[in-house]
Amino acid sequence: MTGKTDWGRLYENIALLELRRKAQGLQEICYWKNRQGFEIDFVVLEGTSIVEAIQVVYDLHDEDTEKREIRALLTCKKDLQPPVTYVLTRDVSETKTYDGVDFLFLTPIVKRQ
């Protein structure tokens, strides 16, 4: 432990807790990683159907981070074909299109003024 707050890990934990609360045992929450090493934080299943894929990224302002996360989401979208893909981030709320695929960027925590 370095004494520094790992905001990315904290955001992932908050997202997982909310997904579990929302699922109420009716959905399964999984982690996904393919053979090329691309990973998605959460894939939500209802039975055998994939409902959504969610990537949690605390800070998306670094160009390399954005490329890595979007590349993973595009690969997931191609391989698993989830109907909805989200990116949870601290300060971006908009829909962005990459390679013809729409991703909904959400800010999960309300900022206090």
mmCIF file of N, CA, C and O in Angstrom:
data_model
loop_
_atom_site.group_PDB
_atom_site.id
_atom_site.type_symbol
_atom_site.label_atom_id
_atom_site.label_comp_id
_atom_site.label_asym_id
_atom_site.label_seq_id
_atom_site.Cartn_x
_atom_site.Cartn_y
_atom_site.Cartn_z
ATOM 1 N N MET A 1 0.838 -1.184 0.000
ATOM 2 C CA MET A 1 0.000 0.000 0.000
ATOM 3 C C MET A 1 0.880 1.244 0.000
ATOM 4 O O MET A 1 1.809 1.351 0.783
ATOM 5 N N THR A 2 0.547 2.164 -0.855
ATOM 6 C CA THR A 2 1.322 3.387 -0.963
ATOM 7 C C THR A 2 0.682 4.551 -0.219
ATOM 8 O O THR A 2 1.287 5.591 -0.103
ATOM 9 N N GLY A 3 -0.538 4.380 0.233
ATOM 10 C CA GLY A 3 -1.247 5.467 0.888
ATOM 11 C C GLY A 3 -2.029 6.317 -0.091
ATOM 12 O O GLY A 3 -2.786 7.189 0.297
ATOM 13 N N LYS A 4 -1.847 6.081 -1.418
ATOM 14 C CA LYS A 4 -2.587 6.819 -2.436
ATOM 15 C C LYS A 4 -3.886 6.092 -2.744
ATOM 16 O O LYS A 4 -3.958 4.875 -2.711
ATOM 17 N N THR A 5 -4.915 6.860 -3.058
ATOM 18 C CA THR A 5 -6.201 6.283 -3.411
ATOM 19 C C THR A 5 -6.163 5.817 -4.857
ATOM 20 O O THR A 5 -5.794 6.578 -5.750
ATOM 21 N N ASP A 6 -6.524 4.570 -5.100
ATOM 22 C CA ASP A 6 -6.630 4.028 -6.449
ATOM 23 C C ASP A 6 -8.066 4.265 -6.916
ATOM 24 O O ASP A 6 -8.955 3.451 -6.697
ATOM 25 N N TRP A 7 -8.289 5.414 -7.551
ATOM 26 C CA TRP A 7 -9.635 5.821 -7.940
ATOM 27 C C TRP A 7 -10.245 4.866 -8.958
ATOM 28 O O TRP A 7 -11.448 4.621 -8.940
ATOM 29 N N GLY A 8 -9.438 4.318 -9.846
ATOM 30 C CA GLY A 8 -9.952 3.367 -10.828
ATOM 31 C C GLY A 8 -10.531 2.134 -10.161
ATOM 32 O O GLY A 8 -11.632 1.686 -10.488
ATOM 33 N N ARG A 9 -9.807 1.584 -9.210
ATOM 34 C CA ARG A 9 -10.278 0.403 -8.481
ATOM 35 C C ARG A 9 -11.528 0.745 -7.664
ATOM 36 O O ARG A 9 -12.463 -0.039 -7.582
ATOM 37 N N LEU A 10 -11.540 1.919 -7.051
ATOM 38 C CA LEU A 10 -12.704 2.356 -6.280
ATOM 39 C C LEU A 10 -13.945 2.456 -7.176
ATOM 40 O O LEU A 10 -15.021 1.979 -6.812
ATOM 41 N N TYR A 11 -13.789 3.051 -8.353
ATOM 42 C CA TYR A 11 -14.911 3.150 -9.300
ATOM 43 C C TYR A 11 -15.408 1.773 -9.710
ATOM 44 O O TYR A 11 -16.603 1.542 -9.815
ATOM 45 N N GLU A 12 -14.485 0.846 -9.968
ATOM 46 C CA GLU A 12 -14.885 -0.509 -10.347
ATOM 47 C C GLU A 12 -15.689 -1.174 -9.230
ATOM 48 O O GLU A 12 -16.700 -1.837 -9.494
ATOM 49 N N ASN A 13 -15.257 -0.997 -8.000
ATOM 50 C CA ASN A 13 -15.975 -1.582 -6.866
ATOM 51 C C ASN A 13 -17.365 -0.977 -6.698
ATOM 52 O O ASN A 13 -18.337 -1.691 -6.424
ATOM 53 N N ILE A 14 -17.468 0.330 -6.871
ATOM 54 C CA ILE A 14 -18.777 0.994 -6.793
ATOM 55 C C ILE A 14 -19.696 0.454 -7.882
ATOM 56 O O ILE A 14 -20.859 0.145 -7.636
ATOM 57 N N ALA A 15 -19.167 0.313 -9.093
ATOM 58 C CA ALA A 15 -19.965 -0.199 -10.213
ATOM 59 C C ALA A 15 -20.431 -1.629 -9.929
ATOM 60 O O ALA A 15 -21.597 -1.967 -10.165
ATOM 61 N N LEU A 16 -19.541 -2.467 -9.413
ATOM 62 C CA LEU A 16 -19.903 -3.851 -9.114
ATOM 63 C C LEU A 16 -20.997 -3.918 -8.047
ATOM 64 O O LEU A 16 -21.972 -4.666 -8.194
ATOM 65 N N LEU A 17 -20.865 -3.127 -7.014
ATOM 66 C CA LEU A 17 -21.893 -3.118 -5.966
ATOM 67 C C LEU A 17 -23.245 -2.689 -6.519
ATOM 68 O O LEU A 17 -24.278 -3.268 -6.179
ATOM 69 N N GLU A 18 -23.250 -1.686 -7.371
ATOM 70 C CA GLU A 18 -24.506 -1.218 -7.957
ATOM 71 C C GLU A 18 -25.090 -2.272 -8.902
ATOM 72 O O GLU A 18 -26.300 -2.502 -8.919
ATOM 73 N N LEU A 19 -24.237 -2.920 -9.690
ATOM 74 C CA LEU A 19 -24.720 -3.979 -10.579
ATOM 75 C C LEU A 19 -25.334 -5.130 -9.785
ATOM 76 O O LEU A 19 -26.385 -5.658 -10.147
ATOM 77 N N ARG A 20 -24.678 -5.512 -8.706
ATOM 78 C CA ARG A 20 -25.212 -6.591 -7.856
ATOM 79 C C ARG A 20 -26.552 -6.198 -7.236
ATOM 80 O O ARG A 20 -27.479 -6.992 -7.171
ATOM 81 N N ARG A 21 -26.653 -4.945 -6.783
ATOM 82 C CA ARG A 21 -27.900 -4.463 -6.193
ATOM 83 C C ARG A 21 -29.012 -4.491 -7.232
ATOM 84 O O ARG A 21 -30.119 -4.962 -6.974
ATOM 85 N N LYS A 22 -28.705 -4.025 -8.422
ATOM 86 C CA LYS A 22 -29.688 -3.956 -9.494
ATOM 87 C C LYS A 22 -30.090 -5.359 -9.986
ATOM 88 O O LYS A 22 -31.246 -5.600 -10.306
ATOM 89 N N ALA A 23 -29.150 -6.286 -10.011
ATOM 90 C CA ALA A 23 -29.407 -7.631 -10.535
ATOM 91 C C ALA A 23 -30.341 -8.445 -9.653
ATOM 92 O O ALA A 23 -31.100 -9.272 -10.151
ATOM 93 N N GLN A 24 -30.280 -8.252 -8.366
ATOM 94 C CA GLN A 24 -31.124 -8.958 -7.392
ATOM 95 C C GLN A 24 -31.178 -10.463 -7.660
ATOM 96 O O GLN A 24 -32.231 -11.093 -7.571
ATOM 97 N N GLY A 25 -30.044 -11.035 -8.031
ATOM 98 C CA GLY A 25 -29.966 -12.470 -8.257
ATOM 99 C C GLY A 25 -30.537 -12.940 -9.586
ATOM 100 O O GLY A 25 -30.494 -14.120 -9.894
ATOM 101 N N LEU A 26 -31.072 -12.025 -10.390
ATOM 102 C CA LEU A 26 -31.667 -12.394 -11.675
ATOM 103 C C LEU A 26 -30.676 -12.298 -12.828
ATOM 104 O O LEU A 26 -30.949 -12.781 -13.922
ATOM 105 N N GLN A 27 -29.553 -11.650 -12.585
ATOM 106 C CA GLN A 27 -28.526 -11.498 -13.609
ATOM 107 C C GLN A 27 -27.196 -11.991 -13.053
ATOM 108 O O GLN A 27 -26.952 -11.923 -11.855
ATOM 109 N N GLU A 28 -26.354 -12.457 -13.957
ATOM 110 C CA GLU A 28 -25.005 -12.864 -13.578
ATOM 111 C C GLU A 28 -24.037 -11.797 -14.067
ATOM 112 O O GLU A 28 -24.155 -11.304 -15.192
ATOM 113 N N ILE A 29 -23.094 -11.434 -13.225
ATOM 114 C CA ILE A 29 -22.115 -10.404 -13.563
ATOM 115 C C ILE A 29 -20.763 -11.086 -13.716
ATOM 116 O O ILE A 29 -20.273 -11.732 -12.785
ATOM 117 N N CYS A 30 -20.176 -10.960 -14.899
ATOM 118 C CA CYS A 30 -18.925 -11.650 -15.215
ATOM 119 C C CYS A 30 -17.855 -10.652 -15.656
ATOM 120 O O CYS A 30 -18.150 -9.527 -16.042
ATOM 121 N N TYR A 31 -16.629 -11.137 -15.640
ATOM 122 C CA TYR A 31 -15.474 -10.437 -16.187
ATOM 123 C C TYR A 31 -15.166 -11.133 -17.507
ATOM 124 O O TYR A 31 -15.337 -12.344 -17.630
ATOM 125 N N TRP A 32 -14.696 -10.391 -18.514
ATOM 126 C CA TRP A 32 -14.400 -11.000 -19.806
ATOM 127 C C TRP A 32 -12.986 -10.656 -20.241
ATOM 128 O O TRP A 32 -12.549 -9.505 -20.132
ATOM 129 N N LYS A 33 -12.278 -11.659 -20.711
ATOM 130 C CA LYS A 33 -10.939 -11.467 -21.279
ATOM 131 C C LYS A 33 -10.789 -12.469 -22.411
ATOM 132 O O LYS A 33 -11.083 -13.652 -22.246
ATOM 133 N N ASN A 34 -10.314 -11.992 -23.567
ATOM 134 C CA ASN A 34 -10.148 -12.910 -24.687
ATOM 135 C C ASN A 34 -8.687 -13.362 -24.810
ATOM 136 O O ASN A 34 -7.836 -12.966 -24.011
ATOM 137 N N ARG A 35 -8.406 -14.171 -25.791
ATOM 138 C CA ARG A 35 -7.057 -14.742 -25.960
ATOM 139 C C ARG A 35 -5.994 -13.696 -26.296
ATOM 140 O O ARG A 35 -4.821 -13.906 -26.035
ATOM 141 N N GLN A 36 -6.418 -12.588 -26.883
ATOM 142 C CA GLN A 36 -5.477 -11.514 -27.203
ATOM 143 C C GLN A 36 -5.195 -10.615 -25.995
ATOM 144 O O GLN A 36 -4.374 -9.727 -26.069
ATOM 145 N N GLY A 37 -5.892 -10.854 -24.902
ATOM 146 C CA GLY A 37 -5.657 -10.088 -23.685
ATOM 147 C C GLY A 37 -6.568 -8.893 -23.494
ATOM 148 O O GLY A 37 -6.417 -8.138 -22.529
ATOM 149 N N PHE A 38 -7.534 -8.689 -24.390
ATOM 150 C CA PHE A 38 -8.482 -7.597 -24.208
ATOM 151 C C PHE A 38 -9.441 -7.969 -23.087
ATOM 152 O O PHE A 38 -9.907 -9.094 -23.011
ATOM 153 N N GLU A 39 -9.746 -7.011 -22.215
ATOM 154 C CA GLU A 39 -10.600 -7.282 -21.061
ATOM 155 C C GLU A 39 -11.715 -6.260 -20.946
ATOM 156 O O GLU A 39 -11.544 -5.096 -21.294
ATOM 157 N N ILE A 40 -12.835 -6.737 -20.414
ATOM 158 C CA ILE A 40 -13.981 -5.885 -20.105
ATOM 159 C C ILE A 40 -14.312 -6.111 -18.641
ATOM 160 O O ILE A 40 -14.367 -7.248 -18.173
ATOM 161 N N ASP A 41 -14.527 -5.033 -17.917
ATOM 162 C CA ASP A 41 -14.750 -5.131 -16.480
ATOM 163 C C ASP A 41 -15.984 -5.949 -16.131
ATOM 164 O O ASP A 41 -15.936 -6.803 -15.247
ATOM 165 N N PHE A 42 -17.103 -5.697 -16.820
ATOM 166 C CA PHE A 42 -18.338 -6.393 -16.474
ATOM 167 C C PHE A 42 -19.134 -6.739 -17.728
ATOM 168 O O PHE A 42 -19.360 -5.890 -18.580
ATOM 169 N N VAL A 43 -19.536 -7.996 -17.805
ATOM 170 C CA VAL A 43 -20.488 -8.450 -18.810
ATOM 171 C C VAL A 43 -21.680 -8.985 -18.011
ATOM 172 O O VAL A 43 -21.506 -9.818 -17.122
ATOM 173 N N VAL A 44 -22.859 -8.481 -18.310
ATOM 174 C CA VAL A 44 -24.064 -8.849 -17.558
ATOM 175 C C VAL A 44 -24.881 -9.826 -18.402
ATOM 176 O O VAL A 44 -25.166 -9.564 -19.574
ATOM 177 N N LEU A 45 -25.221 -10.952 -17.768
ATOM 178 C CA LEU A 45 -25.993 -12.011 -18.426
ATOM 179 C C LEU A 45 -27.344 -12.190 -17.758
ATOM 180 O O LEU A 45 -27.445 -12.082 -16.539
ATOM 181 N N GLU A 46 -28.350 -12.469 -18.565
ATOM 182 C CA GLU A 46 -29.651 -12.932 -18.077
ATOM 183 C C GLU A 46 -29.831 -14.308 -18.699
ATOM 184 O O GLU A 46 -30.060 -14.419 -19.904
ATOM 185 N N GLY A 47 -29.670 -15.340 -17.897
ATOM 186 C CA GLY A 47 -29.645 -16.699 -18.428
ATOM 187 C C GLY A 47 -28.395 -16.852 -19.274
ATOM 188 O O GLY A 47 -27.281 -16.595 -18.817
ATOM 189 N N THR A 48 -28.570 -17.191 -20.548
ATOM 190 C CA THR A 48 -27.418 -17.311 -21.445
ATOM 191 C C THR A 48 -27.293 -16.109 -22.370
ATOM 192 O O THR A 48 -26.403 -16.072 -23.215
ATOM 193 N N SER A 49 -28.164 -15.129 -22.216
ATOM 194 C CA SER A 49 -28.145 -13.937 -23.068
ATOM 195 C C SER A 49 -27.316 -12.819 -22.449
ATOM 196 O O SER A 49 -27.487 -12.489 -21.273
ATOM 197 N N ILE A 50 -26.460 -12.241 -23.247
ATOM 198 C CA ILE A 50 -25.673 -11.090 -22.804
ATOM 199 C C ILE A 50 -26.542 -9.848 -22.909
ATOM 200 O O ILE A 50 -27.115 -9.559 -23.961
ATOM 201 N N VAL A 51 -26.647 -9.120 -21.804
ATOM 202 C CA VAL A 51 -27.495 -7.937 -21.738
ATOM 203 C C VAL A 51 -26.693 -6.665 -21.988
ATOM 204 O O VAL A 51 -27.137 -5.758 -22.680
ATOM 205 N N GLU A 52 -25.498 -6.596 -21.410
ATOM 206 C CA GLU A 52 -24.679 -5.393 -21.561
ATOM 207 C C GLU A 52 -23.230 -5.688 -21.220
ATOM 208 O O GLU A 52 -22.929 -6.639 -20.502
ATOM 209 N N ALA A 53 -22.362 -4.844 -21.765
ATOM 210 C CA ALA A 53 -20.936 -4.876 -21.429
ATOM 211 C C ALA A 53 -20.589 -3.505 -20.873
ATOM 212 O O ALA A 53 -21.012 -2.475 -21.411
ATOM 213 N N ILE A 54 -19.825 -3.499 -19.776
ATOM 214 C CA ILE A 54 -19.522 -2.242 -19.087
ATOM 215 C C ILE A 54 -18.031 -2.161 -18.814
ATOM 216 O O ILE A 54 -17.437 -3.064 -18.228
ATOM 217 N N GLN A 55 -17.433 -1.069 -19.238
ATOM 218 C CA GLN A 55 -16.025 -0.795 -18.962
ATOM 219 C C GLN A 55 -15.982 0.389 -17.998
ATOM 220 O O GLN A 55 -16.647 1.405 -18.231
ATOM 221 N N VAL A 56 -15.233 0.262 -16.917
ATOM 222 C CA VAL A 56 -15.117 1.331 -15.930
ATOM 223 C C VAL A 56 -13.736 1.959 -16.068
ATOM 224 O O VAL A 56 -12.723 1.266 -15.950
ATOM 225 N N VAL A 57 -13.731 3.262 -16.339
ATOM 226 C CA VAL A 57 -12.466 3.981 -16.528
ATOM 227 C C VAL A 57 -12.564 5.290 -15.749
ATOM 228 O O VAL A 57 -13.362 6.155 -16.103
ATOM 229 N N TYR A 58 -11.768 5.424 -14.708
ATOM 230 C CA TYR A 58 -11.845 6.637 -13.898
ATOM 231 C C TYR A 58 -11.476 7.864 -14.718
ATOM 232 O O TYR A 58 -12.201 8.843 -14.743
ATOM 233 N N ASP A 59 -10.349 7.823 -15.398
ATOM 234 C CA ASP A 59 -9.866 8.984 -16.156
ATOM 235 C C ASP A 59 -9.622 8.578 -17.598
ATOM 236 O O ASP A 59 -8.736 7.782 -17.880
ATOM 237 N N LEU A 60 -10.387 9.136 -18.486
ATOM 238 C CA LEU A 60 -10.309 8.784 -19.896
ATOM 239 C C LEU A 60 -9.607 9.866 -20.727
ATOM 240 O O LEU A 60 -9.636 9.841 -21.941
ATOM 241 N N HIS A 61 -8.937 10.802 -20.070
ATOM 242 C CA HIS A 61 -8.332 11.921 -20.784
ATOM 243 C C HIS A 61 -7.003 11.564 -21.444
ATOM 244 O O HIS A 61 -6.582 12.231 -22.384
ATOM 245 N N ASP A 62 -6.345 10.516 -20.976
ATOM 246 C CA ASP A 62 -5.095 10.083 -21.587
ATOM 247 C C ASP A 62 -5.415 9.345 -22.888
ATOM 248 O O ASP A 62 -6.225 8.411 -22.898
ATOM 249 N N GLU A 63 -4.801 9.758 -23.987
ATOM 250 C CA GLU A 63 -5.103 9.182 -25.298
ATOM 251 C C GLU A 63 -4.809 7.677 -25.356
ATOM 252 O O GLU A 63 -5.579 6.909 -25.929
ATOM 253 N N ASP A 64 -3.713 7.248 -24.749
ATOM 254 C CA ASP A 64 -3.378 5.817 -24.746
ATOM 255 C C ASP A 64 -4.413 5.003 -23.963
ATOM 256 O O ASP A 64 -4.786 3.901 -24.379
ATOM 257 N N THR A 65 -4.881 5.551 -22.851
ATOM 258 C CA THR A 65 -5.908 4.872 -22.052
ATOM 259 C C THR A 65 -7.192 4.752 -22.858
ATOM 260 O O THR A 65 -7.807 3.681 -22.913
ATOM 261 N N GLU A 66 -7.602 5.826 -23.502
ATOM 262 C CA GLU A 66 -8.830 5.796 -24.297
ATOM 263 C C GLU A 66 -8.718 4.770 -25.422
ATOM 264 O O GLU A 66 -9.629 3.964 -25.633
ATOM 265 N N LYS A 67 -7.597 4.752 -26.118
ATOM 266 C CA LYS A 67 -7.409 3.777 -27.200
ATOM 267 C C LYS A 67 -7.489 2.347 -26.682
ATOM 268 O O LYS A 67 -8.138 1.493 -27.286
ATOM 269 N N ARG A 68 -6.824 2.075 -25.564
ATOM 270 C CA ARG A 68 -6.828 0.723 -24.984
ATOM 271 C C ARG A 68 -8.228 0.288 -24.592
ATOM 272 O O ARG A 68 -8.667 -0.817 -24.915
ATOM 273 N N GLU A 69 -8.960 1.160 -23.919
ATOM 274 C CA GLU A 69 -10.300 0.817 -23.441
ATOM 275 C C GLU A 69 -11.289 0.650 -24.593
ATOM 276 O O GLU A 69 -12.107 -0.274 -24.589
ATOM 277 N N ILE A 70 -11.216 1.520 -25.579
ATOM 278 C CA ILE A 70 -12.114 1.435 -26.724
ATOM 279 C C ILE A 70 -11.787 0.204 -27.563
ATOM 280 O O ILE A 70 -12.684 -0.490 -28.045
ATOM 281 N N ARG A 71 -10.510 -0.094 -27.738
ATOM 282 C CA ARG A 71 -10.118 -1.305 -28.473
ATOM 283 C C ARG A 71 -10.694 -2.555 -27.809
ATOM 284 O O ARG A 71 -11.223 -3.451 -28.475
ATOM 285 N N ALA A 72 -10.643 -2.601 -26.485
ATOM 286 C CA ALA A 72 -11.215 -3.742 -25.749
ATOM 287 C C ALA A 72 -12.728 -3.811 -25.962
ATOM 288 O O ALA A 72 -13.284 -4.891 -26.185
ATOM 289 N N LEU A 73 -13.407 -2.659 -25.900
ATOM 290 C CA LEU A 73 -14.856 -2.641 -26.102
ATOM 291 C C LEU A 73 -15.246 -3.038 -27.522
ATOM 292 O O LEU A 73 -16.214 -3.773 -27.729
ATOM 293 N N LEU A 74 -14.496 -2.570 -28.507
ATOM 294 C CA LEU A 74 -14.784 -2.946 -29.891
ATOM 295 C C LEU A 74 -14.609 -4.449 -30.098
ATOM 296 O O LEU A 74 -15.408 -5.098 -30.776
ATOM 297 N N THR A 75 -13.580 -5.007 -29.487
ATOM 298 C CA THR A 75 -13.345 -6.447 -29.585
ATOM 299 C C THR A 75 -14.472 -7.219 -28.907
ATOM 300 O O THR A 75 -14.979 -8.207 -29.444
ATOM 301 N N CYS A 76 -14.876 -6.767 -27.739
ATOM 302 C CA CYS A 76 -15.982 -7.397 -27.021
ATOM 303 C C CYS A 76 -17.267 -7.315 -27.839
ATOM 304 O O CYS A 76 -18.015 -8.295 -27.947
ATOM 305 N N LYS A 77 -17.529 -6.162 -28.403
ATOM 306 C CA LYS A 77 -18.736 -5.963 -29.210
ATOM 307 C C LYS A 77 -18.752 -6.936 -30.385
ATOM 308 O O LYS A 77 -19.780 -7.536 -30.700
ATOM 309 N N LYS A 78 -17.597 -7.124 -31.013
ATOM 310 C CA LYS A 78 -17.492 -8.050 -32.147
ATOM 311 C C LYS A 78 -17.647 -9.502 -31.692
ATOM 312 O O LYS A 78 -18.376 -10.279 -32.304
ATOM 313 N N ASP A 79 -16.973 -9.872 -30.608
ATOM 314 C CA ASP A 79 -16.958 -11.268 -30.151
ATOM 315 C C ASP A 79 -18.256 -11.690 -29.457
ATOM 316 O O ASP A 79 -18.767 -12.772 -29.709
ATOM 317 N N LEU A 80 -18.779 -10.855 -28.567
ATOM 318 C CA LEU A 80 -19.944 -11.229 -27.755
ATOM 319 C C LEU A 80 -21.257 -10.628 -28.239
ATOM 320 O O LEU A 80 -22.325 -11.094 -27.869
ATOM 321 N N GLN A 81 -21.168 -9.545 -28.992
ATOM 322 C CA GLN A 81 -22.332 -8.830 -29.529
ATOM 323 C C GLN A 81 -23.340 -8.404 -28.456
ATOM 324 O O GLN A 81 -24.551 -8.647 -28.582
ATOM 325 N N PRO A 82 -22.868 -7.744 -27.385
ATOM 326 C CA PRO A 82 -23.836 -7.249 -26.397
ATOM 327 C C PRO A 82 -24.692 -6.154 -27.038
ATOM 328 O O PRO A 82 -24.196 -5.348 -27.822
ATOM 329 N N PRO A 83 -25.997 -6.114 -26.716
ATOM 330 C CA PRO A 83 -26.858 -5.081 -27.301
ATOM 331 C C PRO A 83 -26.520 -3.672 -26.815
ATOM 332 O O PRO A 83 -26.785 -2.702 -27.509
ATOM 333 N N VAL A 84 -25.927 -3.569 -25.624
ATOM 334 C CA VAL A 84 -25.593 -2.265 -25.053
ATOM 335 C C VAL A 84 -24.168 -2.307 -24.504
ATOM 336 O O VAL A 84 -23.777 -3.272 -23.861
ATOM 337 N N THR A 85 -23.411 -1.246 -24.772
ATOM 338 C CA THR A 85 -22.070 -1.115 -24.198
ATOM 339 C C THR A 85 -21.943 0.250 -23.546
ATOM 340 O O THR A 85 -22.289 1.266 -24.142
ATOM 341 N N TYR A 86 -21.469 0.228 -22.305
ATOM 342 C CA TYR A 86 -21.302 1.457 -21.533
ATOM 343 C C TYR A 86 -19.842 1.640 -21.148
ATOM 344 O O TYR A 86 -19.122 0.671 -20.933
ATOM 345 N N VAL A 87 -19.464 2.898 -21.016
ATOM 346 C CA VAL A 87 -18.200 3.256 -20.394
ATOM 347 C C VAL A 87 -18.560 4.148 -19.214
ATOM 348 O O VAL A 87 -19.167 5.200 -19.393
ATOM 349 N N LEU A 88 -18.244 3.694 -18.013
ATOM 350 C CA LEU A 88 -18.464 4.526 -16.824
ATOM 351 C C LEU A 88 -17.170 5.271 -16.544
ATOM 352 O O LEU A 88 -16.112 4.663 -16.390
ATOM 353 N N THR A 89 -17.258 6.578 -16.483
ATOM 354 C CA THR A 89 -16.084 7.403 -16.261
ATOM 355 C C THR A 89 -16.444 8.577 -15.366
ATOM 356 O O THR A 89 -17.620 8.862 -15.157
ATOM 357 N N ARG A 90 -15.430 9.238 -14.856
ATOM 358 C CA ARG A 90 -15.723 10.262 -13.846
ATOM 359 C C ARG A 90 -16.303 11.543 -14.411
ATOM 360 O O ARG A 90 -17.019 12.250 -13.723
ATOM 361 N N ASP A 91 -16.010 11.887 -15.666
ATOM 362 C CA ASP A 91 -16.450 13.202 -16.122
ATOM 363 C C ASP A 91 -16.835 13.295 -17.595
ATOM 364 O O ASP A 91 -16.846 14.372 -18.156
ATOM 365 N N VAL A 92 -17.180 12.183 -18.222
ATOM 366 C CA VAL A 92 -17.634 12.219 -19.612
ATOM 367 C C VAL A 92 -19.022 11.595 -19.667
ATOM 368 O O VAL A 92 -19.207 10.460 -19.256
ATOM 369 N N SER A 93 -20.000 12.361 -20.143
ATOM 370 C CA SER A 93 -21.363 11.851 -20.332
ATOM 371 C C SER A 93 -21.814 12.228 -21.734
ATOM 372 O O SER A 93 -22.221 13.359 -21.986
ATOM 373 N N GLU A 94 -21.704 11.271 -22.643
ATOM 374 C CA GLU A 94 -22.116 11.498 -24.016
ATOM 375 C C GLU A 94 -22.076 10.176 -24.770
ATOM 376 O O GLU A 94 -21.576 9.180 -24.259
ATOM 377 N N THR A 95 -22.609 10.177 -25.962
ATOM 378 C CA THR A 95 -22.496 9.008 -26.833
ATOM 379 C C THR A 95 -21.390 9.290 -27.830
ATOM 380 O O THR A 95 -21.354 10.365 -28.434
ATOM 381 N N LYS A 96 -20.476 8.341 -27.967
ATOM 382 C CA LYS A 96 -19.386 8.470 -28.930
ATOM 383 C C LYS A 96 -19.434 7.274 -29.868
ATOM 384 O O LYS A 96 -19.819 6.175 -29.464
ATOM 385 N N THR A 97 -19.038 7.499 -31.108
ATOM 386 C CA THR A 97 -19.016 6.433 -32.101
ATOM 387 C C THR A 97 -17.576 6.154 -32.507
ATOM 388 O O THR A 97 -16.822 7.069 -32.836
ATOM 389 N N TYR A 98 -17.204 4.879 -32.432
ATOM 390 C CA TYR A 98 -15.884 4.412 -32.852
ATOM 391 C C TYR A 98 -16.093 3.265 -33.829
ATOM 392 O O TYR A 98 -16.795 2.302 -33.509
ATOM 393 N N ASP A 99 -15.506 3.368 -34.986
ATOM 394 C CA ASP A 99 -15.624 2.317 -36.012
ATOM 395 C C ASP A 99 -17.077 1.896 -36.234
ATOM 396 O O ASP A 99 -17.389 0.719 -36.370
ATOM 397 N N GLY A 100 -17.975 2.874 -36.240
ATOM 398 C CA GLY A 100 -19.377 2.601 -36.508
ATOM 399 C C GLY A 100 -20.167 2.024 -35.347
ATOM 400 O O GLY A 100 -21.322 1.665 -35.496
ATOM 401 N N VAL A 101 -19.542 1.933 -34.174
ATOM 402 C CA VAL A 101 -20.211 1.374 -32.998
ATOM 403 C C VAL A 101 -20.428 2.490 -31.983
ATOM 404 O O VAL A 101 -19.488 3.223 -31.640
ATOM 405 N N ASP A 102 -21.664 2.642 -31.496
ATOM 406 C CA ASP A 102 -21.985 3.658 -30.492
ATOM 407 C C ASP A 102 -21.691 3.138 -29.092
ATOM 408 O O ASP A 102 -22.060 2.009 -28.750
ATOM 409 N N PHE A 103 -21.046 3.969 -28.300
ATOM 410 C CA PHE A 103 -20.787 3.663 -26.895
ATOM 411 C C PHE A 103 -21.364 4.800 -26.060
ATOM 412 O O PHE A 103 -21.156 5.970 -26.360
ATOM 413 N N LEU A 104 -22.079 4.437 -25.016
ATOM 414 C CA LEU A 104 -22.666 5.422 -24.119
ATOM 415 C C LEU A 104 -21.710 5.645 -22.954
ATOM 416 O O LEU A 104 -21.414 4.719 -22.203
ATOM 417 N N PHE A 105 -21.193 6.843 -22.844
ATOM 418 C CA PHE A 105 -20.309 7.222 -21.747
ATOM 419 C C PHE A 105 -21.164 7.843 -20.655
ATOM 420 O O PHE A 105 -21.939 8.752 -20.916
ATOM 421 N N LEU A 106 -21.042 7.357 -19.441
ATOM 422 C CA LEU A 106 -21.848 7.816 -18.323
ATOM 423 C C LEU A 106 -20.970 8.235 -17.168
ATOM 424 O O LEU A 106 -19.939 7.627 -16.908
ATOM 425 N N THR A 107 -21.410 9.239 -16.455
ATOM 426 C CA THR A 107 -20.782 9.640 -15.207
ATOM 427 C C THR A 107 -21.645 9.067 -14.093
ATOM 428 O O THR A 107 -22.764 9.543 -13.872
ATOM 429 N N PRO A 108 -21.174 8.028 -13.389
ATOM 430 C CA PRO A 108 -22.029 7.340 -12.437
ATOM 431 C C PRO A 108 -22.241 8.054 -11.113
ATOM 432 O O PRO A 108 -23.199 7.788 -10.420
ATOM 433 N N ILE A 109 -21.358 8.929 -10.760
ATOM 434 C CA ILE A 109 -21.451 9.585 -9.467
ATOM 435 C C ILE A 109 -21.724 11.074 -9.662
ATOM 436 O O ILE A 109 -21.020 11.728 -10.413
ATOM 437 N N VAL A 110 -22.753 11.552 -9.022
ATOM 438 C CA VAL A 110 -23.100 12.964 -9.143
ATOM 439 C C VAL A 110 -22.047 13.812 -8.455
ATOM 440 O O VAL A 110 -21.671 13.566 -7.320
ATOM 441 N N LYS A 111 -21.570 14.803 -9.177
ATOM 442 C CA LYS A 111 -20.574 15.713 -8.605
ATOM 443 C C LYS A 111 -21.253 16.740 -7.714
ATOM 444 O O LYS A 111 -22.309 17.263 -8.045
ATOM 445 N N ARG A 112 -20.633 17.032 -6.602
ATOM 446 C CA ARG A 112 -21.154 18.077 -5.722
ATOM 447 C C ARG A 112 -20.536 19.411 -6.112
ATOM 448 O O ARG A 112 -19.372 19.493 -6.424
ATOM 449 N N GLN A 113 -21.347 20.438 -6.110
ATOM 450 C CA GLN A 113 -20.873 21.773 -6.488
ATOM 451 C C GLN A 113 -20.258 22.463 -5.297
ATOM 452 O O GLN A 113 -20.642 22.333 -4.205
#
